[in-house]
PDB file of C-alpha atoms in Angstrom:
ATOM      1  CA  MET A   1     -22.117  20.552 -41.480  1.00  0.00           C
ATOM      2  CA  GLN A   2     -20.076  17.455 -42.495  1.00  0.00           C
ATOM      3  CA  TYR A   3     -17.716  15.999 -40.557  1.00  0.00           C
ATOM      4  CA  ASN A   4     -15.754  13.291 -42.656  1.00  0.00           C
ATOM      5  CA  LYS A   5     -13.446  16.461 -43.662  1.00  0.00           C
ATOM      6  CA  VAL A   6     -12.673  19.266 -41.527  1.00  0.00           C
ATOM      7  CA  GLU A   7     -10.266  21.481 -40.319  1.00  0.00           C
ATOM      8  CA  ILE A   8     -11.222  21.455 -37.234  1.00  0.00           C
ATOM      9  CA  CYS A   9      -8.840  23.035 -33.109  1.00  0.00           C
ATOM     10  CA  GLY A  10      -6.062  23.015 -36.658  1.00  0.00           C
ATOM     11  CA  VAL A  11      -6.942  19.136 -36.744  1.00  0.00           C
ATOM     12  CA  ASN A  12      -8.115  17.928 -41.045  1.00  0.00           C
ATOM     13  CA  THR A  13      -9.629  14.838 -39.490  1.00  0.00           C
ATOM     14  CA  SER A  14      -9.933  13.580 -43.268  1.00  0.00           C
ATOM     15  CA  LYS A  15      -5.541  12.971 -42.259  1.00  0.00           C
ATOM     16  CA  LEU A  16      -6.055  10.654 -39.179  1.00  0.00           C
ATOM     17  CA  LYS A  17      -5.409   7.031 -38.992  1.00  0.00           C
ATOM     18  CA  VAL A  18      -9.086   5.427 -38.379  1.00  0.00           C
ATOM     19  CA  LEU A  19      -7.634   2.643 -35.255  1.00  0.00           C
ATOM     20  CA  ASN A  20      -9.211  -1.014 -34.537  1.00  0.00           C
ATOM     21  CA  GLU A  21      -9.889  -2.601 -31.688  1.00  0.00           C
ATOM     22  CA  LYS A  22      -6.869  -4.491 -31.443  1.00  0.00           C
ATOM     23  CA  GLU A  23      -4.697  -1.569 -32.290  1.00  0.00           C
ATOM     24  CA  LYS A  24      -6.501   0.765 -30.519  1.00  0.00           C
ATOM     25  CA  ILE A  25      -5.767  -1.545 -26.834  1.00  0.00           C
ATOM     26  CA  GLU A  26      -2.309  -2.071 -27.852  1.00  0.00           C
ATOM     27  CA  LEU A  27      -1.686   1.268 -28.245  1.00  0.00           C
ATOM     28  CA  LEU A  28      -3.887   1.242 -24.799  1.00  0.00           C
ATOM     29  CA  LYS A  29      -1.722  -0.493 -22.900  1.00  0.00           C
ATOM     30  CA  LYS A  30       1.257   1.451 -24.052  1.00  0.00           C
ATOM     31  CA  ALA A  31       0.027   4.351 -23.048  1.00  0.00           C
ATOM     32  CA  GLN A  32      -1.606   3.837 -19.804  1.00  0.00           C
ATOM     33  CA  ALA A  33       2.431   2.891 -19.246  1.00  0.00           C
ATOM     34  CA  GLY A  34       4.045   5.599 -19.982  1.00  0.00           C
ATOM     35  CA  ASN A  35       4.358   5.902 -23.292  1.00  0.00           C
ATOM     36  CA  LYS A  36       3.893   9.369 -24.816  1.00  0.00           C
ATOM     37  CA  GLN A  37       3.719   9.081 -28.241  1.00  0.00           C
ATOM     38  CA  ALA A  38       1.095   5.786 -27.823  1.00  0.00           C
ATOM     39  CA  ARG A  39      -1.003   8.026 -26.003  1.00  0.00           C
ATOM     40  CA  GLU A  40      -0.801  10.827 -29.082  1.00  0.00           C
ATOM     41  CA  GLU A  41      -1.416   8.197 -31.679  1.00  0.00           C
ATOM     42  CA  LEU A  42      -4.384   7.987 -29.561  1.00  0.00           C
ATOM     43  CA  ILE A  43      -5.658  10.833 -29.234  1.00  0.00           C
ATOM     44  CA  ASN A  44      -5.403  11.362 -32.829  1.00  0.00           C
ATOM     45  CA  GLY A  45      -6.889   8.233 -33.512  1.00  0.00           C
ATOM     46  CA  ASN A  46     -10.206   9.169 -31.853  1.00  0.00           C
ATOM     47  CA  LEU A  47     -10.650  12.004 -32.613  1.00  0.00           C
ATOM     48  CA  ARG A  48     -13.773  11.634 -34.746  1.00  0.00           C
ATOM     49  CA  LEU A  49     -14.758   9.771 -31.878  1.00  0.00           C
ATOM     50  CA  VAL A  50     -15.460  13.365 -30.436  1.00  0.00           C
ATOM     51  CA  LEU A  51     -16.978  14.121 -33.442  1.00  0.00           C
ATOM     52  CA  SER A  52     -19.198  12.672 -33.854  1.00  0.00           C
ATOM     53  CA  VAL A  53     -20.278  13.315 -30.089  1.00  0.00           C
ATOM     54  CA  ILE A  54     -20.286  17.106 -30.512  1.00  0.00           C
ATOM     55  CA  GLN A  55     -23.114  17.479 -33.286  1.00  0.00           C
ATOM     56  CA  ARG A  56     -25.400  16.180 -30.473  1.00  0.00           C
ATOM     57  CA  PHE A  57     -25.044  19.577 -29.682  1.00  0.00           C
ATOM     58  CA  THR A  58     -24.097  22.050 -32.237  1.00  0.00           C
ATOM     59  CA  ASN A  59     -28.375  23.715 -32.349  1.00  0.00           C
ATOM     60  CA  ARG A  60     -27.007  24.877 -28.924  1.00  0.00           C
ATOM     61  CA  GLY A  61     -25.514  27.980 -30.371  1.00  0.00           C
ATOM     62  CA  GLU A  62     -21.883  26.702 -28.860  1.00  0.00           C
ATOM     63  CA  ASN A  63     -18.428  26.941 -30.241  1.00  0.00           C
ATOM     64  CA  LEU A  64     -18.153  24.061 -32.197  1.00  0.00           C
ATOM     65  CA  ASP A  65     -14.107  24.660 -31.391  1.00  0.00           C
ATOM     66  CA  ASP A  66     -14.636  25.061 -27.967  1.00  0.00           C
ATOM     67  CA  LEU A  67     -17.115  22.325 -27.474  1.00  0.00           C
ATOM     68  CA  PHE A  68     -14.084  20.069 -29.095  1.00  0.00           C
ATOM     69  CA  GLN A  69     -11.264  21.172 -27.602  1.00  0.00           C
ATOM     70  CA  VAL A  70     -13.713  19.879 -24.224  1.00  0.00           C
ATOM     71  CA  GLY A  71     -14.370  16.716 -25.967  1.00  0.00           C
ATOM     72  CA  CYS A  72     -10.677  16.124 -26.158  1.00  0.00           C
ATOM     73  CA  ILE A  73     -10.500  16.122 -22.602  1.00  0.00           C
ATOM     74  CA  GLY A  74     -13.394  13.522 -22.022  1.00  0.00           C
ATOM     75  CA  LEU A  75     -11.091  11.300 -24.269  1.00  0.00           C
ATOM     76  CA  ILE A  76      -8.006  11.850 -23.089  1.00  0.00           C
ATOM     77  CA  LYS A  77      -9.546  10.926 -19.237  1.00  0.00           C
ATOM     78  CA  ALA A  78     -11.453   8.678 -21.415  1.00  0.00           C
ATOM     79  CA  ILE A  79      -7.821   6.765 -22.691  1.00  0.00           C
ATOM     80  CA  ASP A  80      -6.538   7.125 -19.333  1.00  0.00           C
ATOM     81  CA  ASN A  81      -8.805   5.477 -16.977  1.00  0.00           C
ATOM     82  CA  PHE A  82      -9.980   2.744 -19.628  1.00  0.00           C
ATOM     83  CA  ASP A  83      -9.643  -0.474 -17.479  1.00  0.00           C
ATOM     84  CA  ILE A  84      -7.732  -2.703 -20.742  1.00  0.00           C
ATOM     85  CA  SER A  85      -8.246  -6.537 -18.142  1.00  0.00           C
ATOM     86  CA  GLN A  86     -12.920  -5.307 -19.016  1.00  0.00           C
ATOM     87  CA  ASP A  87     -14.143  -7.322 -22.074  1.00  0.00           C
ATOM     88  CA  VAL A  88     -15.594  -3.056 -23.474  1.00  0.00           C
ATOM     89  CA  ARG A  89     -14.564  -1.424 -26.493  1.00  0.00           C
ATOM     90  CA  PHE A  90     -12.642   1.343 -26.099  1.00  0.00           C
ATOM     91  CA  SER A  91     -15.267   3.499 -27.636  1.00  0.00           C
ATOM     92  CA  THR A  92     -18.290   2.127 -25.598  1.00  0.00           C
ATOM     93  CA  TYR A  93     -16.220   3.834 -22.715  1.00  0.00           C
ATOM     94  CA  GLY A  94     -15.063   6.464 -24.089  1.00  0.00           C
ATOM     95  CA  VAL A  95     -18.381   8.537 -25.473  1.00  0.00           C
ATOM     96  CA  PRO A  96     -19.972   8.662 -22.496  1.00  0.00           C
ATOM     97  CA  MET A  97     -16.573  10.127 -20.664  1.00  0.00           C
ATOM     98  CA  ILE A  98     -16.822  12.552 -23.313  1.00  0.00           C
ATOM     99  CA  ILE A  99     -20.028  13.396 -23.095  1.00  0.00           C
ATOM    100  CA  GLY A 100     -19.542  13.930 -19.816  1.00  0.00           C
ATOM    101  CA  GLU A 101     -17.338  16.475 -20.344  1.00  0.00           C
ATOM    102  CA  ILE A 102     -19.178  18.658 -22.701  1.00  0.00           C
ATOM    103  CA  ARG A 103     -22.238  18.289 -20.205  1.00  0.00           C
ATOM    104  CA  ARG A 104     -20.681  19.604 -17.340  1.00  0.00           C
ATOM    105  CA  TYR A 105     -18.934  22.977 -19.113  1.00  0.00           C
ATOM    106  CA  LEU A 106     -22.649  23.145 -21.195  1.00  0.00           C
ATOM    107  CA  ARG A 107     -23.950  23.331 -17.721  1.00  0.00           C
ATOM    108  CA  ASP A 108     -21.125  25.271 -16.154  1.00  0.00           C
ATOM    109  CA  ASN A 109     -21.810  27.877 -18.529  1.00  0.00           C
ATOM    110  CA  ASN A 110     -24.875  27.970 -19.316  1.00  0.00           C
ATOM    111  CA  SER A 111     -26.374  30.900 -20.835  1.00  0.00           C
ATOM    112  CA  VAL A 112     -29.270  31.076 -17.979  1.00  0.00           C
ATOM    113  CA  ARG A 113     -26.460  31.672 -14.528  1.00  0.00           C
ATOM    114  CA  VAL A 114     -27.036  29.263 -12.356  1.00  0.00           C
ATOM    115  CA  SER A 115     -26.541  30.916  -9.472  1.00  0.00           C
ATOM    116  CA  ARG A 116     -23.340  29.282  -6.873  1.00  0.00           C
ATOM    117  CA  SER A 117     -25.023  28.728  -3.793  1.00  0.00           C
ATOM    118  CA  VAL A 118     -28.131  27.234  -6.106  1.00  0.00           C
ATOM    119  CA  ARG A 119     -25.486  24.539  -8.067  1.00  0.00           C
ATOM    120  CA  ASP A 120     -24.199  24.450  -4.187  1.00  0.00           C
ATOM    121  CA  ILE A 121     -26.989  23.455  -2.546  1.00  0.00           C
ATOM    122  CA  ALA A 122     -27.704  20.924  -5.246  1.00  0.00           C
ATOM    123  CA  TYR A 123     -24.202  19.158  -5.673  1.00  0.00           C
ATOM    124  CA  LYS A 124     -25.009  18.774  -1.484  1.00  0.00           C
ATOM    125  CA  ALA A 125     -27.919  17.299  -2.107  1.00  0.00           C
ATOM    126  CA  MET A 126     -26.662  14.374  -4.965  1.00  0.00           C
ATOM    127  CA  GLN A 127     -24.020  13.771  -2.341  1.00  0.00           C
ATOM    128  CA  GLU A 128     -26.334  13.170  -0.082  1.00  0.00           C
ATOM    129  CA  LYS A 129     -28.608  10.903  -1.659  1.00  0.00           C
ATOM    130  CA  GLU A 130     -25.512   8.965  -2.079  1.00  0.00           C
ATOM    131  CA  ARG A 131     -24.803   8.983   1.697  1.00  0.00           C
ATOM    132  CA  LEU A 132     -28.385   7.953   2.518  1.00  0.00           C
ATOM    133  CA  THR A 133     -28.880   5.349  -0.094  1.00  0.00           C
ATOM    134  CA  ALA A 134     -25.465   4.385   1.047  1.00  0.00           C
ATOM    135  CA  GLN A 135     -26.602   3.883   4.322  1.00  0.00           C
ATOM    136  CA  ASN A 136     -30.005   2.539   4.411  1.00  0.00           C
ATOM    137  CA  GLY A 137     -29.757   0.752   1.785  1.00  0.00           C
ATOM    138  CA  LYS A 138     -32.533   2.629  -0.433  1.00  0.00           C
ATOM    139  CA  GLU A 139     -33.380   6.211  -2.556  1.00  0.00           C
ATOM    140  CA  PRO A 140     -34.398   8.424   0.451  1.00  0.00           C
ATOM    141  CA  THR A 141     -37.005  11.134  -0.575  1.00  0.00           C
ATOM    142  CA  VAL A 142     -36.592  15.454  -1.340  1.00  0.00           C
ATOM    143  CA  GLU A 143     -38.418  15.492   2.329  1.00  0.00           C
ATOM    144  CA  GLU A 144     -35.598  13.357   4.158  1.00  0.00           C
ATOM    145  CA  ILE A 145     -32.533  14.665   2.239  1.00  0.00           C
ATOM    146  CA  ALA A 146     -33.805  18.190   3.619  1.00  0.00           C
ATOM    147  CA  LYS A 147     -34.060  17.177   7.017  1.00  0.00           C
ATOM    148  CA  SER A 148     -30.369  15.868   6.532  1.00  0.00           C
ATOM    149  CA  LEU A 149     -29.317  18.742   5.525  1.00  0.00           C
ATOM    150  CA  ASP A 150     -31.407  21.327   7.204  1.00  0.00           C
ATOM    151  CA  LEU A 151     -32.699  22.738   4.442  1.00  0.00           C
ATOM    152  CA  ARG A 152     -36.409  23.510   2.812  1.00  0.00           C
ATOM    153  CA  ARG A 153     -37.997  20.820   0.116  1.00  0.00           C
ATOM    154  CA  GLU A 154     -38.245  24.069  -1.710  1.00  0.00           C
ATOM    155  CA  ASP A 155     -35.005  24.642  -1.966  1.00  0.00           C
ATOM    156  CA  ILE A 156     -34.009  21.745  -2.419  1.00  0.00           C
ATOM    157  CA  VAL A 157     -36.427  20.899  -5.618  1.00  0.00           C
ATOM    158  CA  LEU A 158     -34.891  23.837  -6.929  1.00  0.00           C
ATOM    159  CA  ALA A 159     -31.086  23.273  -6.293  1.00  0.00           C
ATOM    160  CA  LEU A 160     -31.830  19.930  -8.311  1.00  0.00           C
ATOM    161  CA  GLU A 161     -34.096  21.352 -11.000  1.00  0.00           C
ATOM    162  CA  SER A 162     -31.381  24.060 -12.008  1.00  0.00           C
ATOM    163  CA  ILE A 163     -28.977  21.899 -12.684  1.00  0.00           C
ATOM    164  CA  VAL A 164     -30.471  19.433 -14.698  1.00  0.00           C
ATOM    165  CA  GLU A 165     -31.367  19.407 -18.755  1.00  0.00           C
ATOM    166  CA  PRO A 166     -35.022  17.364 -19.713  1.00  0.00           C
ATOM    167  CA  VAL A 167     -33.909  14.204 -22.126  1.00  0.00           C
ATOM    168  CA  SER A 168     -35.897  12.123 -23.711  1.00  0.00           C
ATOM    169  CA  LEU A 169     -35.634   8.229 -22.164  1.00  0.00           C
ATOM    170  CA  TYR A 170     -34.965   7.545 -26.348  1.00  0.00           C
ATOM    171  CA  GLU A 171     -32.408   9.618 -26.454  1.00  0.00           C
ATOM    172  CA  PRO A 172     -29.087   7.560 -27.298  1.00  0.00           C
ATOM    173  CA  VAL A 173     -26.754   7.810 -24.407  1.00  0.00           C
ATOM    174  CA  PHE A 174     -23.704   6.353 -27.545  1.00  0.00           C
ATOM    175  CA  SER A 175     -23.866   3.645 -29.564  1.00  0.00           C
ATOM    176  CA  ASP A 176     -20.929   0.849 -30.926  1.00  0.00           C
ATOM    177  CA  GLY A 177     -20.956  -1.514 -34.048  1.00  0.00           C
ATOM    178  CA  GLY A 178     -24.626  -1.853 -34.035  1.00  0.00           C
ATOM    179  CA  ASP A 179     -25.088  -1.943 -30.097  1.00  0.00           C
ATOM    180  CA  THR A 180     -27.151   1.424 -28.785  1.00  0.00           C
ATOM    181  CA  ILE A 181     -27.785   2.366 -25.138  1.00  0.00           C
ATOM    182  CA  TYR A 182     -30.766   5.563 -24.120  1.00  0.00           C
ATOM    183  CA  VAL A 183     -31.553   7.159 -21.253  1.00  0.00           C
ATOM    184  CA  MET A 184     -33.902   4.638 -20.394  1.00  0.00           C
ATOM    185  CA  ASP A 185     -31.743   1.850 -20.039  1.00  0.00           C
ATOM    186  CA  GLN A 186     -30.245   3.968 -17.034  1.00  0.00           C
ATOM    187  CA  VAL A 187     -33.658   4.179 -15.313  1.00  0.00           C
ATOM    188  CA  GLY A 188     -35.746   2.721 -13.526  1.00  0.00           C
ATOM    189  CA  ASP A 189     -38.795   0.616 -14.679  1.00  0.00           C
ATOM    190  CA  LYS A 190     -41.216   0.347 -12.106  1.00  0.00           C
ATOM    191  CA  ASN A 191     -44.081  -2.638 -13.023  1.00  0.00           C
ATOM    192  CA  ASP A 192     -47.668  -1.573 -11.877  1.00  0.00           C
ATOM    193  CA  ASP A 193     -50.674  -4.504 -11.838  1.00  0.00           C
ATOM    194  CA  LYS A 194     -51.834  -3.612 -15.393  1.00  0.00           C
ATOM    195  CA  ASN A 195     -49.079  -5.192 -16.710  1.00  0.00           C
ATOM    196  CA  TRP A 196     -49.182  -8.405 -14.516  1.00  0.00           C
ATOM    197  CA  LEU A 197     -49.942 -11.282 -17.113  1.00  0.00           C
ATOM    198  CA  ASP A 198     -46.976  -9.527 -19.122  1.00  0.00           C
ATOM    199  CA  GLU A 199     -44.806 -10.410 -16.231  1.00  0.00           C
ATOM    200  CA  ILE A 200     -45.669 -13.992 -15.672  1.00  0.00           C
ATOM    201  CA  ALA A 201     -44.985 -14.566 -19.917  1.00  0.00           C
ATOM    202  CA  LEU A 202     -41.020 -12.641 -19.011  1.00  0.00           C
ATOM    203  CA  LYS A 203     -41.258 -15.647 -16.087  1.00  0.00           C
ATOM    204  CA  GLU A 204     -41.991 -17.737 -17.980  1.00  0.00           C
ATOM    205  CA  ALA A 205     -39.916 -17.193 -20.891  1.00  0.00           C
ATOM    206  CA  MET A 206     -36.666 -16.011 -18.295  1.00  0.00           C
ATOM    207  CA  ASN A 207     -36.566 -20.737 -17.326  1.00  0.00           C
ATOM    208  CA  ASP A 208     -33.851 -21.003 -19.934  1.00  0.00           C
ATOM    209  CA  LEU A 209     -31.526 -18.452 -18.917  1.00  0.00           C
ATOM    210  CA  SER A 210     -28.192 -18.216 -17.001  1.00  0.00           C
ATOM    211  CA  ASP A 211     -28.377 -17.276 -13.192  1.00  0.00           C
ATOM    212  CA  ARG A 212     -26.589 -14.293 -13.895  1.00  0.00           C
ATOM    213  CA  GLU A 213     -29.263 -14.400 -16.242  1.00  0.00           C
ATOM    214  CA  LYS A 214     -31.461 -14.314 -14.872  1.00  0.00           C
ATOM    215  CA  ARG A 215     -30.580 -11.888 -11.913  1.00  0.00           C
ATOM    216  CA  ILE A 216     -29.988  -8.941 -13.887  1.00  0.00           C
ATOM    217  CA  MET A 217     -33.475  -9.199 -15.102  1.00  0.00           C
ATOM    218  CA  ALA A 218     -34.922  -9.947 -11.851  1.00  0.00           C
ATOM    219  CA  MET A 219     -33.569  -6.620 -10.544  1.00  0.00           C
ATOM    220  CA  ARG A 220     -34.310  -4.289 -14.238  1.00  0.00           C
ATOM    221  CA  PHE A 221     -37.852  -5.071 -14.767  1.00  0.00           C
ATOM    222  CA  PHE A 222     -39.382  -6.705 -11.407  1.00  0.00           C
ATOM    223  CA  GLN A 223     -36.962  -4.088  -9.503  1.00  0.00           C
ATOM    224  CA  GLY A 224     -37.239  -1.716 -10.941  1.00  0.00           C
ATOM    225  CA  LYS A 225     -33.095  -1.014 -10.991  1.00  0.00           C
ATOM    226  CA  THR A 226     -31.151   0.999 -12.476  1.00  0.00           C
ATOM    227  CA  GLN A 227     -27.987  -0.733 -14.617  1.00  0.00           C
ATOM    228  CA  MET A 228     -25.741   1.545 -12.944  1.00  0.00           C
ATOM    229  CA  GLU A 229     -27.807   0.046  -9.303  1.00  0.00           C
ATOM    230  CA  VAL A 230     -27.222  -3.964 -10.857  1.00  0.00           C
ATOM    231  CA  ALA A 231     -23.488  -3.285 -12.237  1.00  0.00           C
ATOM    232  CA  SER A 232     -22.983  -2.193  -8.791  1.00  0.00           C
ATOM    233  CA  GLU A 233     -24.782  -5.011  -6.962  1.00  0.00           C
ATOM    234  CA  ILE A 234     -23.381  -7.908  -9.192  1.00  0.00           C
ATOM    235  CA  GLY A 235     -19.731  -6.676  -8.964  1.00  0.00           C
ATOM    236  CA  ILE A 236     -19.465  -5.400 -12.539  1.00  0.00           C
ATOM    237  CA  SER A 237     -19.424  -2.463 -15.235  1.00  0.00           C
ATOM    238  CA  GLN A 238     -22.966  -0.984 -16.701  1.00  0.00           C
ATOM    239  CA  ALA A 239     -21.599  -2.243 -20.498  1.00  0.00           C
ATOM    240  CA  GLN A 240     -21.580  -5.465 -19.101  1.00  0.00           C
ATOM    241  CA  VAL A 241     -24.780  -4.912 -17.585  1.00  0.00           C
ATOM    242  CA  SER A 242     -26.656  -4.051 -21.161  1.00  0.00           C
ATOM    243  CA  ARG A 243     -25.030  -7.111 -23.270  1.00  0.00           C
ATOM    244  CA  LEU A 244     -26.038  -9.912 -20.442  1.00  0.00           C
ATOM    245  CA  GLU A 245     -29.397  -7.476 -20.609  1.00  0.00           C
ATOM    246  CA  LYS A 246     -29.457  -8.134 -24.729  1.00  0.00           C
ATOM    247  CA  CYS A 247     -28.321 -10.939 -24.812  1.00  0.00           C
ATOM    248  CA  ALA A 248     -31.306 -12.362 -22.397  1.00  0.00           C
ATOM    249  CA  LEU A 249     -34.126  -9.807 -23.769  1.00  0.00           C
ATOM    250  CA  GLU A 250     -33.018 -11.866 -27.666  1.00  0.00           C
ATOM    251  CA  LYS A 251     -33.245 -15.549 -25.681  1.00  0.00           C
ATOM    252  CA  ILE A 252     -37.012 -14.118 -23.767  1.00  0.00           C
ATOM    253  CA  LYS A 253     -37.676 -12.642 -27.775  1.00  0.00           C
ATOM    254  CA  ARG A 254     -37.825 -16.590 -28.542  1.00  0.00           C
ATOM    255  CA  GLU A 255     -39.827 -18.478 -25.924  1.00  0.00           C
ATOM    256  CA  LEU A 256     -42.570 -15.296 -25.655  1.00  0.00           C
TER     257      LEU A 256
END
């Protein structure tokens, strides 16, 4: 299916204006100040972004018009919540929002229906996991979550597995200006003893990094923390963590 010229949901995207980043920021300022015309122009100027995302879901047998509408909801949420003060491209923030909205839709409308009670257990388990992590400073085990909720371990595992889709570590989460973030960027990387020589070489190569870059690299590759965890601990966005991490890796490559 070709997406460079398509009539979907009554919109011919080939006729839509292509906004540059400066135009997007100006429109975002106006839209977030209540300018409805600017908001509408932003939505229309980013519909191609929605179309590029729904291509990932074309083999599921879902109605593309439905996915497009759901993706537009994610786009609107991104417009309303985007922090202009952060040095981040709008698409870098918008694409994960669109993907998240579509995934929620697919999860809630899955052909293999998950019972409401099972979904409730899953959501309670995820909330309890966050609470225990914040309380104890580390992620709880399934047993600890089950004990805290007074539920069987098997029920927790079944519930969590029922709402999670398996994905490849190399599946791109989003790409902006040639800078792609993959699922593996979102998960921790626990080093084992067989990698100790590589770890020593990496530590040596880190000497020329800035203090912030050293801290991020240490947390990511020596402590096994996710980009989200690093961002939360340092007090910056995940996009900034990703950018600093990639910059540090480029410096390290030159040293190794």
